[in-house]
PDB file of C-alpha atoms in Angstrom:
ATOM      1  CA  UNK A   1      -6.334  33.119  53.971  1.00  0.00           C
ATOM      2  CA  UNK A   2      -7.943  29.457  53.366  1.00  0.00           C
ATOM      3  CA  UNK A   3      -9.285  30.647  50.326  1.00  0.00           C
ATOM      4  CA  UNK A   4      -5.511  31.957  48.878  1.00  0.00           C
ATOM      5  CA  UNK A   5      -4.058  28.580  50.173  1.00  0.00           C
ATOM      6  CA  UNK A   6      -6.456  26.722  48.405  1.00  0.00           C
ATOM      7  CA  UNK A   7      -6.047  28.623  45.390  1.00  0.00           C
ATOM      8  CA  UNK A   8      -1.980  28.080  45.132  1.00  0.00           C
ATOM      9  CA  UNK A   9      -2.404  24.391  46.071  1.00  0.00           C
ATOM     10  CA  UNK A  10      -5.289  23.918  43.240  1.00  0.00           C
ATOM     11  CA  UNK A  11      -2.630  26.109  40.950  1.00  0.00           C
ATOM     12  CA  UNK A  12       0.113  23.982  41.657  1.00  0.00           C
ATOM     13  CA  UNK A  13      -1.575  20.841  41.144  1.00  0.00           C
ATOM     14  CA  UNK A  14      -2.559  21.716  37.725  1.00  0.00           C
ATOM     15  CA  UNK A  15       0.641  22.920  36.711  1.00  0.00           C
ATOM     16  CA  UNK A  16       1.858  19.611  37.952  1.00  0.00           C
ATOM     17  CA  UNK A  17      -0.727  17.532  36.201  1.00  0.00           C
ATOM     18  CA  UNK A  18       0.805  19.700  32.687  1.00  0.00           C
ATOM     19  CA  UNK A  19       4.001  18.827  33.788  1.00  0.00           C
ATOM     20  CA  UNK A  20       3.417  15.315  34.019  1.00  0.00           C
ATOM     21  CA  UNK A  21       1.628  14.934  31.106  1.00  0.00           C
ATOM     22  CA  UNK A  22       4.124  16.531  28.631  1.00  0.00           C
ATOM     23  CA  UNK A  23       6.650  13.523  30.443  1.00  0.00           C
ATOM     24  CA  UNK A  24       4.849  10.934  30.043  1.00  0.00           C
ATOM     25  CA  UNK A  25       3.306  11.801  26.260  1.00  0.00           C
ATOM     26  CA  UNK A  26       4.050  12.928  23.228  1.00  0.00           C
ATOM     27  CA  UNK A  27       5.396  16.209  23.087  1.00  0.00           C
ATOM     28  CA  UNK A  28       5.914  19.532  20.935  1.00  0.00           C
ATOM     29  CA  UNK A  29       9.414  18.048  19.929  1.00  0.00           C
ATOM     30  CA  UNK A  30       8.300  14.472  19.173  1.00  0.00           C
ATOM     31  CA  UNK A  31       8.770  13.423  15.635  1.00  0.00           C
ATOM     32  CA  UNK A  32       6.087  11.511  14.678  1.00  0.00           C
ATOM     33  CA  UNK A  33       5.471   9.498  11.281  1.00  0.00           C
ATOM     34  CA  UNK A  34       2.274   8.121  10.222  1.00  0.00           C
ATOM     35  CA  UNK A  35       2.535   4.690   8.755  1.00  0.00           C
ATOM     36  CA  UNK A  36       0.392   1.946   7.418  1.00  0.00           C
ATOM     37  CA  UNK A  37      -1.590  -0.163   9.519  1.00  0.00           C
ATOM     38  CA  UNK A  38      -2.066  -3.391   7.552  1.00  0.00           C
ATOM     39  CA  UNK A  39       0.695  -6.078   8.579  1.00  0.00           C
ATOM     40  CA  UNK A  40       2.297  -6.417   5.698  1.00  0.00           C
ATOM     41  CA  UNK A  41       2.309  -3.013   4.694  1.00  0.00           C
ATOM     42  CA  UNK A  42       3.069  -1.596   8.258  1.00  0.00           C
ATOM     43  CA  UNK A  43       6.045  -3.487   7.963  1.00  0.00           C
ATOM     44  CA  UNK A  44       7.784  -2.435   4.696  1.00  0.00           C
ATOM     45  CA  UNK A  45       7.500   1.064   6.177  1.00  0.00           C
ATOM     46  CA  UNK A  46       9.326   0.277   9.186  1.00  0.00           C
ATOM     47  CA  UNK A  47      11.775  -1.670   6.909  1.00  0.00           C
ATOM     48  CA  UNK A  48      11.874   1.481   5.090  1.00  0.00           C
ATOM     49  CA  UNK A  49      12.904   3.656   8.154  1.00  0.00           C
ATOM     50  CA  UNK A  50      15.671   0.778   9.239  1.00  0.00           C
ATOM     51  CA  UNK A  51      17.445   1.258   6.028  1.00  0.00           C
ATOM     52  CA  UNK A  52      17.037   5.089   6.136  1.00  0.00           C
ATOM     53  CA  UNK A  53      18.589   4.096   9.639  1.00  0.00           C
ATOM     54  CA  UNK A  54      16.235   5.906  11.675  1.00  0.00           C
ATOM     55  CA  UNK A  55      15.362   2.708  13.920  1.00  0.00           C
ATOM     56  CA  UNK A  56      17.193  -0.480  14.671  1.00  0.00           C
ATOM     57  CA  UNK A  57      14.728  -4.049  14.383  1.00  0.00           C
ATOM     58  CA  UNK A  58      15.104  -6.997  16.669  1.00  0.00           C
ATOM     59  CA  UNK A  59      16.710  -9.745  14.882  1.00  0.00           C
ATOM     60  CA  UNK A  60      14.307 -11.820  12.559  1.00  0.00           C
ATOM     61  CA  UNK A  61      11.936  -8.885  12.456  1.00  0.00           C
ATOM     62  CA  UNK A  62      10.864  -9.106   8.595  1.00  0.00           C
ATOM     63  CA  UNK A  63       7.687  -8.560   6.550  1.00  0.00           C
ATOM     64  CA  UNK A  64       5.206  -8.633   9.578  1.00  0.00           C
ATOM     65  CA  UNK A  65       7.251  -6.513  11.990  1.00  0.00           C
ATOM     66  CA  UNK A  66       5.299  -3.806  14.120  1.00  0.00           C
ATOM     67  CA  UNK A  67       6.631  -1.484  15.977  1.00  0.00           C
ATOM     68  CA  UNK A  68       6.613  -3.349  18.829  1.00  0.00           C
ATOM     69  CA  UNK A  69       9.676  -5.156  16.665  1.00  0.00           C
ATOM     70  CA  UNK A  70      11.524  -1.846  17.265  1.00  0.00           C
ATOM     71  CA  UNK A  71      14.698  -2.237  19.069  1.00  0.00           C
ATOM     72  CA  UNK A  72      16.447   0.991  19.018  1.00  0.00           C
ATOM     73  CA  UNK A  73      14.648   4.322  18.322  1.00  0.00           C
ATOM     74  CA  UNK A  74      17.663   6.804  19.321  1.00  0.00           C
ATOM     75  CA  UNK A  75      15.474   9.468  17.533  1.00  0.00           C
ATOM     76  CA  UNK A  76      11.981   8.779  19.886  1.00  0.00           C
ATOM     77  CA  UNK A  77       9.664   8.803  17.057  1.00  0.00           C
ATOM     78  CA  UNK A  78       6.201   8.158  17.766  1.00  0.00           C
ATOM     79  CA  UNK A  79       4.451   6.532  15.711  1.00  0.00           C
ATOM     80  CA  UNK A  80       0.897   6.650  14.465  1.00  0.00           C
ATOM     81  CA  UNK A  81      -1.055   3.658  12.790  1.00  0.00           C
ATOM     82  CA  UNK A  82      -3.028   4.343   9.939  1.00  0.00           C
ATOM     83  CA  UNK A  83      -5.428   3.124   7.376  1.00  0.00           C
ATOM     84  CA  UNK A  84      -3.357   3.195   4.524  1.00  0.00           C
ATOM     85  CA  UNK A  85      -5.728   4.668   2.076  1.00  0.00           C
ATOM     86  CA  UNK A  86      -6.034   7.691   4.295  1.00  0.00           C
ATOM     87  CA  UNK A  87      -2.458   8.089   4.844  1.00  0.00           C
ATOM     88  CA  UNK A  88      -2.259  11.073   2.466  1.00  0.00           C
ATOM     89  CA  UNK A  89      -5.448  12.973   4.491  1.00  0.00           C
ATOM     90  CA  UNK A  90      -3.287  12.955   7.746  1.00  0.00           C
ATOM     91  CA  UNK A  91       0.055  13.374   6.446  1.00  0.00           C
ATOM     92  CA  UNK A  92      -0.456  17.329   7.000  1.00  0.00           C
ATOM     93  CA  UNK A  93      -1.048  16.785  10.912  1.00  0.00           C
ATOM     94  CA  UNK A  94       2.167  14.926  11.489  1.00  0.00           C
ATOM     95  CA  UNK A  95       5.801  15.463  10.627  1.00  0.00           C
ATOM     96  CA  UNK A  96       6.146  12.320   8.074  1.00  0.00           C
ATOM     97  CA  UNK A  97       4.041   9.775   5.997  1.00  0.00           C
ATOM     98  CA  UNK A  98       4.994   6.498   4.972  1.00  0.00           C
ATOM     99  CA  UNK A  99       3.044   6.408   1.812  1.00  0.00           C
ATOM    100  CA  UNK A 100       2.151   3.381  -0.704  1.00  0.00           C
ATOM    101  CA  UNK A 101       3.167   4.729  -4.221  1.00  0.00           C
ATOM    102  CA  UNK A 102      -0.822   4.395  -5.282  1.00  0.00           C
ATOM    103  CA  UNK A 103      -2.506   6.575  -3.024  1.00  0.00           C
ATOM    104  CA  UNK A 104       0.759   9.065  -3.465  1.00  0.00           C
ATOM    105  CA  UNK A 105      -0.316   9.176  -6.698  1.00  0.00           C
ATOM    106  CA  UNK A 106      -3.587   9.823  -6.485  1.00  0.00           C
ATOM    107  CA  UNK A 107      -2.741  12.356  -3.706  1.00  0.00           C
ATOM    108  CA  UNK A 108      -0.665  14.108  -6.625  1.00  0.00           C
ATOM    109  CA  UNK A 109       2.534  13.308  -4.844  1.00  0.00           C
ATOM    110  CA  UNK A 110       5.320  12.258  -7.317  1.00  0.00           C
ATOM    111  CA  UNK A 111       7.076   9.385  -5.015  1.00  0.00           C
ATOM    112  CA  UNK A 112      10.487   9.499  -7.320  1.00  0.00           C
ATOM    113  CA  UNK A 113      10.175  13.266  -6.894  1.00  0.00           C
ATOM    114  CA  UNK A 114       8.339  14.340  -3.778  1.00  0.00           C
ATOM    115  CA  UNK A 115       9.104  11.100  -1.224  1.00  0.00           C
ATOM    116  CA  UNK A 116      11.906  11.964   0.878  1.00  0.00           C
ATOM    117  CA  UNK A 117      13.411   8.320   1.170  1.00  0.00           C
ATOM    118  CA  UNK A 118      12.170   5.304  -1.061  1.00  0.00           C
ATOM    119  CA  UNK A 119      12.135   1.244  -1.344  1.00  0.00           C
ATOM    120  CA  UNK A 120      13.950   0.034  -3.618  1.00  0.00           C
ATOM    121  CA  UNK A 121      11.563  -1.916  -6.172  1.00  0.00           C
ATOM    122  CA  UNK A 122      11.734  -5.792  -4.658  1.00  0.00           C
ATOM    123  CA  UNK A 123       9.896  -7.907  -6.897  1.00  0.00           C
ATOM    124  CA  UNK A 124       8.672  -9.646  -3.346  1.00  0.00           C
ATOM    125  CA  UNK A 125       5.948  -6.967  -3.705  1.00  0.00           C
ATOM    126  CA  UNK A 126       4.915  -7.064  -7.081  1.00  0.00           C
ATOM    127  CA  UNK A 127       1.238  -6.725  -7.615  1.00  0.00           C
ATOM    128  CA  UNK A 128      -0.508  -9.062  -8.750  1.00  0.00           C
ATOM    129  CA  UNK A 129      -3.342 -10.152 -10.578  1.00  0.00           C
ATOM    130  CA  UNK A 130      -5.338 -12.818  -8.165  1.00  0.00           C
ATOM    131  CA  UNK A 131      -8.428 -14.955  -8.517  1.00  0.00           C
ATOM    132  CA  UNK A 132     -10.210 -17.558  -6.872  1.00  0.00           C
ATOM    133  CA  UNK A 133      -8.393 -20.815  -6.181  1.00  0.00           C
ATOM    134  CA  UNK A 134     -10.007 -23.389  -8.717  1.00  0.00           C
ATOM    135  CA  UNK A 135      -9.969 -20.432 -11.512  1.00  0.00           C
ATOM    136  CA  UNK A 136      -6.600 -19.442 -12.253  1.00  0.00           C
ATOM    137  CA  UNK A 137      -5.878 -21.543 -15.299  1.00  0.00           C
ATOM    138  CA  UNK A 138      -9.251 -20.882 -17.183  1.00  0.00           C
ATOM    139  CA  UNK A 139      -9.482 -18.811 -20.360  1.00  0.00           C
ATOM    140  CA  UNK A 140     -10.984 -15.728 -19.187  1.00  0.00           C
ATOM    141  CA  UNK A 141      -8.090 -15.307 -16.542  1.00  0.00           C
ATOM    142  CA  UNK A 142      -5.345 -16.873 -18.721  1.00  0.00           C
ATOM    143  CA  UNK A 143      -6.083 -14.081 -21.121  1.00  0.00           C
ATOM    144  CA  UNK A 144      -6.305 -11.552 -18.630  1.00  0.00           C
ATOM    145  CA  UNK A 145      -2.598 -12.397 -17.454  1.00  0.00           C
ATOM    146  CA  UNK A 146      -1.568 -12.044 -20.888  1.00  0.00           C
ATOM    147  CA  UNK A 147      -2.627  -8.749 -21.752  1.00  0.00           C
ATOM    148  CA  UNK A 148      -1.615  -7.816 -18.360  1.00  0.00           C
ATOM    149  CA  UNK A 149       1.875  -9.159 -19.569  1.00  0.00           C
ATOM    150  CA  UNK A 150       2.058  -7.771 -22.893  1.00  0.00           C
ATOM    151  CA  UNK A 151       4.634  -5.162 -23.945  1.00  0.00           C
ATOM    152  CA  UNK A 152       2.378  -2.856 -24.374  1.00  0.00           C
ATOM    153  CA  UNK A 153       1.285  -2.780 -21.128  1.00  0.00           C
ATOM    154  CA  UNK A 154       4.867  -2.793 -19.764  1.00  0.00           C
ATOM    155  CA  UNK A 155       5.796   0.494 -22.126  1.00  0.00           C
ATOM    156  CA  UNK A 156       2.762   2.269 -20.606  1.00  0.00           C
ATOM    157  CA  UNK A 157       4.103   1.725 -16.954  1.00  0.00           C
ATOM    158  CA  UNK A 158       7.577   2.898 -17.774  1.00  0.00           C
ATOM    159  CA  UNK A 159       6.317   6.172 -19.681  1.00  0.00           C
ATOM    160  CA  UNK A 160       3.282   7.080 -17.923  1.00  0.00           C
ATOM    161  CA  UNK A 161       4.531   6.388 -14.012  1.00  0.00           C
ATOM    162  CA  UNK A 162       8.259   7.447 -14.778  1.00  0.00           C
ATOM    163  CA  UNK A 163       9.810   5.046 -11.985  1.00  0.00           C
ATOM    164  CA  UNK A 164       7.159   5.357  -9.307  1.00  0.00           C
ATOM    165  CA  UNK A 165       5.580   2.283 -10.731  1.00  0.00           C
ATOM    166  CA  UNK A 166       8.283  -0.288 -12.269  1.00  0.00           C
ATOM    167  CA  UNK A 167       6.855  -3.351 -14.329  1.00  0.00           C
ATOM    168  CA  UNK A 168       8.187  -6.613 -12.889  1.00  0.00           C
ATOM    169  CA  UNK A 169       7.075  -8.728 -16.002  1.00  0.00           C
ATOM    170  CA  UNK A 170      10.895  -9.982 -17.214  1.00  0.00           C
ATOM    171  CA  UNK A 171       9.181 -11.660 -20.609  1.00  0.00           C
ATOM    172  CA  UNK A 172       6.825  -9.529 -22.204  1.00  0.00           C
ATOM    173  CA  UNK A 173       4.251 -11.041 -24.933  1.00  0.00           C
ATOM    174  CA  UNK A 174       2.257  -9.617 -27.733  1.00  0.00           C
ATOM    175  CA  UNK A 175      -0.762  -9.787 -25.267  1.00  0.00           C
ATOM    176  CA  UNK A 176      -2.592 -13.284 -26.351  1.00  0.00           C
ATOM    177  CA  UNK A 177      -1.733 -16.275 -25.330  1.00  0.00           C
ATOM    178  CA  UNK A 178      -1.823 -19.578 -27.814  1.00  0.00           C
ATOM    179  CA  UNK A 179      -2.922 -21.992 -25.350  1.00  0.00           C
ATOM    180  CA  UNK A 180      -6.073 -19.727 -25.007  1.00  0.00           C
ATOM    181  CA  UNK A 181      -9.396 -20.364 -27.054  1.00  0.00           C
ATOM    182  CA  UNK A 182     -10.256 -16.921 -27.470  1.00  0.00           C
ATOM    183  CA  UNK A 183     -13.490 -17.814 -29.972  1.00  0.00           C
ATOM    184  CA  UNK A 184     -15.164 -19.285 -26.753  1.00  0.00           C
ATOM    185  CA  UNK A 185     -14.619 -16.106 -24.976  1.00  0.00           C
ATOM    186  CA  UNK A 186     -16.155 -13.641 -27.804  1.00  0.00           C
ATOM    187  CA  UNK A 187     -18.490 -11.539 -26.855  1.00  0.00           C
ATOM    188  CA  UNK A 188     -17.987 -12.585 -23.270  1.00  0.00           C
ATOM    189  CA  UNK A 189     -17.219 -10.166 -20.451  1.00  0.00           C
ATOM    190  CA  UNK A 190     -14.466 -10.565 -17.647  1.00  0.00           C
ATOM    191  CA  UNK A 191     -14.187  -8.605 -14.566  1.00  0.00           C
ATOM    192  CA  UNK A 192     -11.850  -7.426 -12.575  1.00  0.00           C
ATOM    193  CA  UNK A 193     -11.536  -5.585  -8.894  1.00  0.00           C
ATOM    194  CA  UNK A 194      -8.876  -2.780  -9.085  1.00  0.00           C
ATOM    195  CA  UNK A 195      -7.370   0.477  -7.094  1.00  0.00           C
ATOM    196  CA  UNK A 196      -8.357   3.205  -9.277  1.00  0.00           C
ATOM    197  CA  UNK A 197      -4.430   4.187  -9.760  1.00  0.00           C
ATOM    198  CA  UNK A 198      -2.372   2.596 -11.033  1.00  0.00           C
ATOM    199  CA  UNK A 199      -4.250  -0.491 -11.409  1.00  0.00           C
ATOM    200  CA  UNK A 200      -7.075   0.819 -12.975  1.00  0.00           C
ATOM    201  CA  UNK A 201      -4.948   2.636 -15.618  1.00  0.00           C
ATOM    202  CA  UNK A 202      -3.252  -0.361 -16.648  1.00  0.00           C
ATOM    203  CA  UNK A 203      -6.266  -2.470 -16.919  1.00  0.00           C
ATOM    204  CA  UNK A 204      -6.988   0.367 -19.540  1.00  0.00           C
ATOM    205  CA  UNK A 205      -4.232  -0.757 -22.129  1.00  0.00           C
ATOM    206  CA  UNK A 206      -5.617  -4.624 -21.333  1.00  0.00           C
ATOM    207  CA  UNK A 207      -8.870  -3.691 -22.176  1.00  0.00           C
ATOM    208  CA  UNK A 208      -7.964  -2.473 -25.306  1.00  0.00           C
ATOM    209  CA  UNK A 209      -5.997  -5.146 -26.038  1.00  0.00           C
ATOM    210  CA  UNK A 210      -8.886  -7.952 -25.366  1.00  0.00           C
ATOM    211  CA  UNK A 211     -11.019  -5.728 -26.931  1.00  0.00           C
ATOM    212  CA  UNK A 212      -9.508  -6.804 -30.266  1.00  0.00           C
ATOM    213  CA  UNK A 213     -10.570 -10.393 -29.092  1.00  0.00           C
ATOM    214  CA  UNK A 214     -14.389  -8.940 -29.016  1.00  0.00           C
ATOM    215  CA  UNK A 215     -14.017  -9.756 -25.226  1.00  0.00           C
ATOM    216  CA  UNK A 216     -14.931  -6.813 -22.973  1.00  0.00           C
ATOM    217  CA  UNK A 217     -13.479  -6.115 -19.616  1.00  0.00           C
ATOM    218  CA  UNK A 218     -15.172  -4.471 -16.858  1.00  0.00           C
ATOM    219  CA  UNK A 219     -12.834  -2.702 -14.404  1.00  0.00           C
ATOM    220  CA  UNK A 220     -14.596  -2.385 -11.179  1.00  0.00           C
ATOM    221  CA  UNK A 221     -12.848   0.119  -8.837  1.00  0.00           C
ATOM    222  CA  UNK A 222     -12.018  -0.252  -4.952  1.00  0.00           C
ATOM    223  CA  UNK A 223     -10.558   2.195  -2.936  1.00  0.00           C
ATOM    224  CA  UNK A 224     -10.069  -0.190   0.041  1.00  0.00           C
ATOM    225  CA  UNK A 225      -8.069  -3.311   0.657  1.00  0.00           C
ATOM    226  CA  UNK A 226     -10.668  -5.593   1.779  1.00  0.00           C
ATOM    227  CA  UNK A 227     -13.606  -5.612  -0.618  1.00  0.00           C
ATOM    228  CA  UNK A 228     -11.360  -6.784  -3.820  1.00  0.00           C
ATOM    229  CA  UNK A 229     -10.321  -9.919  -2.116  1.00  0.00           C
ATOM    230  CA  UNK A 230     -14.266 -10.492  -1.374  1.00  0.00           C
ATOM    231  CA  UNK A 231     -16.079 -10.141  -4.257  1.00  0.00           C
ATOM    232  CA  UNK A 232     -13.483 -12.637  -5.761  1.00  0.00           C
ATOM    233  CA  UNK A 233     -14.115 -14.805  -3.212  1.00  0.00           C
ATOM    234  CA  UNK A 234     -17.804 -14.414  -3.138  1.00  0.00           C
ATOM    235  CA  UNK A 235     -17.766 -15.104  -7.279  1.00  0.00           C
ATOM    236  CA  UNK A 236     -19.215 -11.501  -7.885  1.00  0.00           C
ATOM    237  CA  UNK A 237     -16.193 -10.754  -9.709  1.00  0.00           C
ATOM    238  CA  UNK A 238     -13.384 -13.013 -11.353  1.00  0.00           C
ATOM    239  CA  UNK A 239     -10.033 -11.343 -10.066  1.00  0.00           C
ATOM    240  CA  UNK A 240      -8.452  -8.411  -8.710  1.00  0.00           C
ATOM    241  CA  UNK A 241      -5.270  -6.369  -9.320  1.00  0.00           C
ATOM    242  CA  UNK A 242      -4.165  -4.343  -6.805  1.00  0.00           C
ATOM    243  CA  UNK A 243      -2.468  -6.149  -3.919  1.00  0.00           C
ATOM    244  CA  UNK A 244       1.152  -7.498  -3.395  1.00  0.00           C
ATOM    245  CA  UNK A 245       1.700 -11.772  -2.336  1.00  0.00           C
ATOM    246  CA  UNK A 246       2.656 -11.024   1.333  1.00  0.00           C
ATOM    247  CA  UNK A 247      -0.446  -9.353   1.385  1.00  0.00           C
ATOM    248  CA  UNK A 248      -2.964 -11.865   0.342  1.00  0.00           C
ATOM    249  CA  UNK A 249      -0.925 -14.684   2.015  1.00  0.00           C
ATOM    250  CA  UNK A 250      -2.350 -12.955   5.708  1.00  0.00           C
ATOM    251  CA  UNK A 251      -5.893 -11.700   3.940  1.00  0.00           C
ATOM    252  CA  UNK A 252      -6.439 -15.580   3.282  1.00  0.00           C
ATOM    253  CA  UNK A 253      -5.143 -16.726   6.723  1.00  0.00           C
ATOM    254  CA  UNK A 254      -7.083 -14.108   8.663  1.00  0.00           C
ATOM    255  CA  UNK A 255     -10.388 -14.624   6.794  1.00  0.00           C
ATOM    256  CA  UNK A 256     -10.250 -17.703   5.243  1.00  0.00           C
ATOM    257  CA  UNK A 257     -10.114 -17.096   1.898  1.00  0.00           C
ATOM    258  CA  UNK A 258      -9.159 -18.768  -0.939  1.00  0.00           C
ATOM    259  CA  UNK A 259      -7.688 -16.511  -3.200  1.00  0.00           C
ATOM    260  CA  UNK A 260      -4.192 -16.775  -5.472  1.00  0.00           C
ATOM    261  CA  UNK A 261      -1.948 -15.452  -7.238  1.00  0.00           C
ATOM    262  CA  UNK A 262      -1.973 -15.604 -11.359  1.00  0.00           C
ATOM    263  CA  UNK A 263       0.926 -13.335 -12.221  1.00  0.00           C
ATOM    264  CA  UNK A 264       3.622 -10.374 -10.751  1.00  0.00           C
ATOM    265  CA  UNK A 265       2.867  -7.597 -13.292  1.00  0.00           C
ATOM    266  CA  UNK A 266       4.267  -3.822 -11.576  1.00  0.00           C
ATOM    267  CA  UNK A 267       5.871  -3.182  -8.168  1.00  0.00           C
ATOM    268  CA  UNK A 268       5.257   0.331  -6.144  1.00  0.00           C
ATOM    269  CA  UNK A 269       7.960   1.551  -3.980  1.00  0.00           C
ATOM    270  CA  UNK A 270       6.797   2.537  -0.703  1.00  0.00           C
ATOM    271  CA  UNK A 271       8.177   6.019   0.272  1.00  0.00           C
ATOM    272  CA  UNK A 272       8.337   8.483   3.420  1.00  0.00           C
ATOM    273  CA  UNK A 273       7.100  12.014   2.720  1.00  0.00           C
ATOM    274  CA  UNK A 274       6.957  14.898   4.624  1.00  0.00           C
ATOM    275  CA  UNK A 275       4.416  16.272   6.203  1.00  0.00           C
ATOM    276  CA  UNK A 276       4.778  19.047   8.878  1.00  0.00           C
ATOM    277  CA  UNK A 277       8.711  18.602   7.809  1.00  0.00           C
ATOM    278  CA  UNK A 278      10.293  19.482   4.471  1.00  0.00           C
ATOM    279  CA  UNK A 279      13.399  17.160   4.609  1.00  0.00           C
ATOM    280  CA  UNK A 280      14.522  14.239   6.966  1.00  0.00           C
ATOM    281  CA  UNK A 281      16.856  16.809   8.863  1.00  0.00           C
ATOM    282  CA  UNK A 282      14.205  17.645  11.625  1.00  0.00           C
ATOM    283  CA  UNK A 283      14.798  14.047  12.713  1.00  0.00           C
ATOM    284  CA  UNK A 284      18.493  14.392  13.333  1.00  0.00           C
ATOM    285  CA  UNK A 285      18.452  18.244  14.876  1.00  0.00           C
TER     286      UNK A 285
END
């Protein structure tokens, strides 16, 4: 008899334990949305979901809200904080991913196609080409920004990205700039830290285009936030394209760089896409 009591109370205490667990944590009906965890970027996302008008922000939350920011979330999503580079890995194991438009692309996600809501393309988050305080008005980098700027390099973004990448460049140039003494640079090489995509695609037409200069650039690619901004820093390399101004305002204040910005050249919506979900209906059911 002991042994049958002690058997039901160690049954019920388990199923009690479940019970309370499934309360007090995430369960089979959560919604949950992976988004980026990098201030800035973390931000736009939730930005993102407050125009979609699945949350509410406190007042005067802006481009370094968190979700702790979050003032009404009728729907209960949870939310899951994630390096952004390897948002597209995890976006099968939750119901949504709030995706920058370069690693959707390399993920083979089309965000003007595939993303289920997007940001509208706010030249506040253009990417830009950056270098080292001190270097931003010398030859190599001045004609750097002007291929960057060129027309040619604005027609590639409109017909090879088709929307998902929008150049932000409002006066386009034939590529060279006068002011620049592009003799003294022949034969010379200038590098450059970059995302492979897009950035590393659009340094592509720029190469070409210094090429005719007899100036070669070296495109050195990155697939993290963090190392671009160092080897500039460091003087291992002379800028970087892949990074937005918000951005590189908190990489400088958090590690005391001393890195700027040369020129705007593209913008890359951020978008939500779904994961475990097809369409944004699952949040509303």
């Amino acid at each position: 008899m002991k042994k049958i009591i002690s058997f039901v109370l160690i049954a019920a205490l388990a199923l009690a334990t479940v019970f309370y667990l499934t309360a007090c944590g995430d369960n089979a009906d959560s919604i949950t949305i992976a988004i980026p965890n990098d201030t800035t970027n973390e931000a736009r996302a939730l930005l993102l979901l407050e125009d979609l008008g699945l949350i509410k922000l406190k007042d005067g939350a802006g481009i370094t809200a968190t979700p702790l920011d979050i003032e009404e979330n009728p729907h209960n999503i949870v939310f899951k904080e994630v390096e952004a580079a390897q948002l597209p890995n995890v976006r099968q194991d939750v119901d949504y991913a709030v995706i920058n438009s370069n690693y959707a692309i390399e993920a083979n996600l089309n965000p003007t196609k595939d993303a289920l809501g997007l940001e509208g393309s706010s030249s506040a988050y253009g990417n830009i080409l950056a270098a080292k305080e001190g270097n931003e008005n010398s030859d190599s980098i001045k004609a750097l920004k002007a291929a960057l700027e060129s027309k040619q390099v604005a027609d590639f973004i409109a017909s090879k990205y088709d929307g998902a990448v929008v150049s932000v460049v409002e006066n386009t140039t034939d590529g060279f700039d006068a002011s620049v003494d592009y003799a003294s640079l022949s034969g010379k090489t200038i590098t450059v830290a970059a995302s492979p995509t897009p950035h590393a695609e659009i340094l592509a037409v720029a190469k070409d285009l210094l090429a005719e200069k007899n100036i070669t650039l070296e495109i050195k690619e990155f697939t993290d936030y963090v190392q671009p901004n160092n080897v500039v820093e460091s003087g291992e390399i002379d800028a970087n394209y892949f990074q937005h101004i918000p951005y590189l305002d908190d990489f400088n204040k958090e590690n005391g760089t001393h890195i700027v910005s040369v020129a705007a050249i593209h913008v890359e919506p951020l978008g939500i896409y779904g994961g475990k979900q097809t369409s944004l209906d699952a949040i509303n059911a």
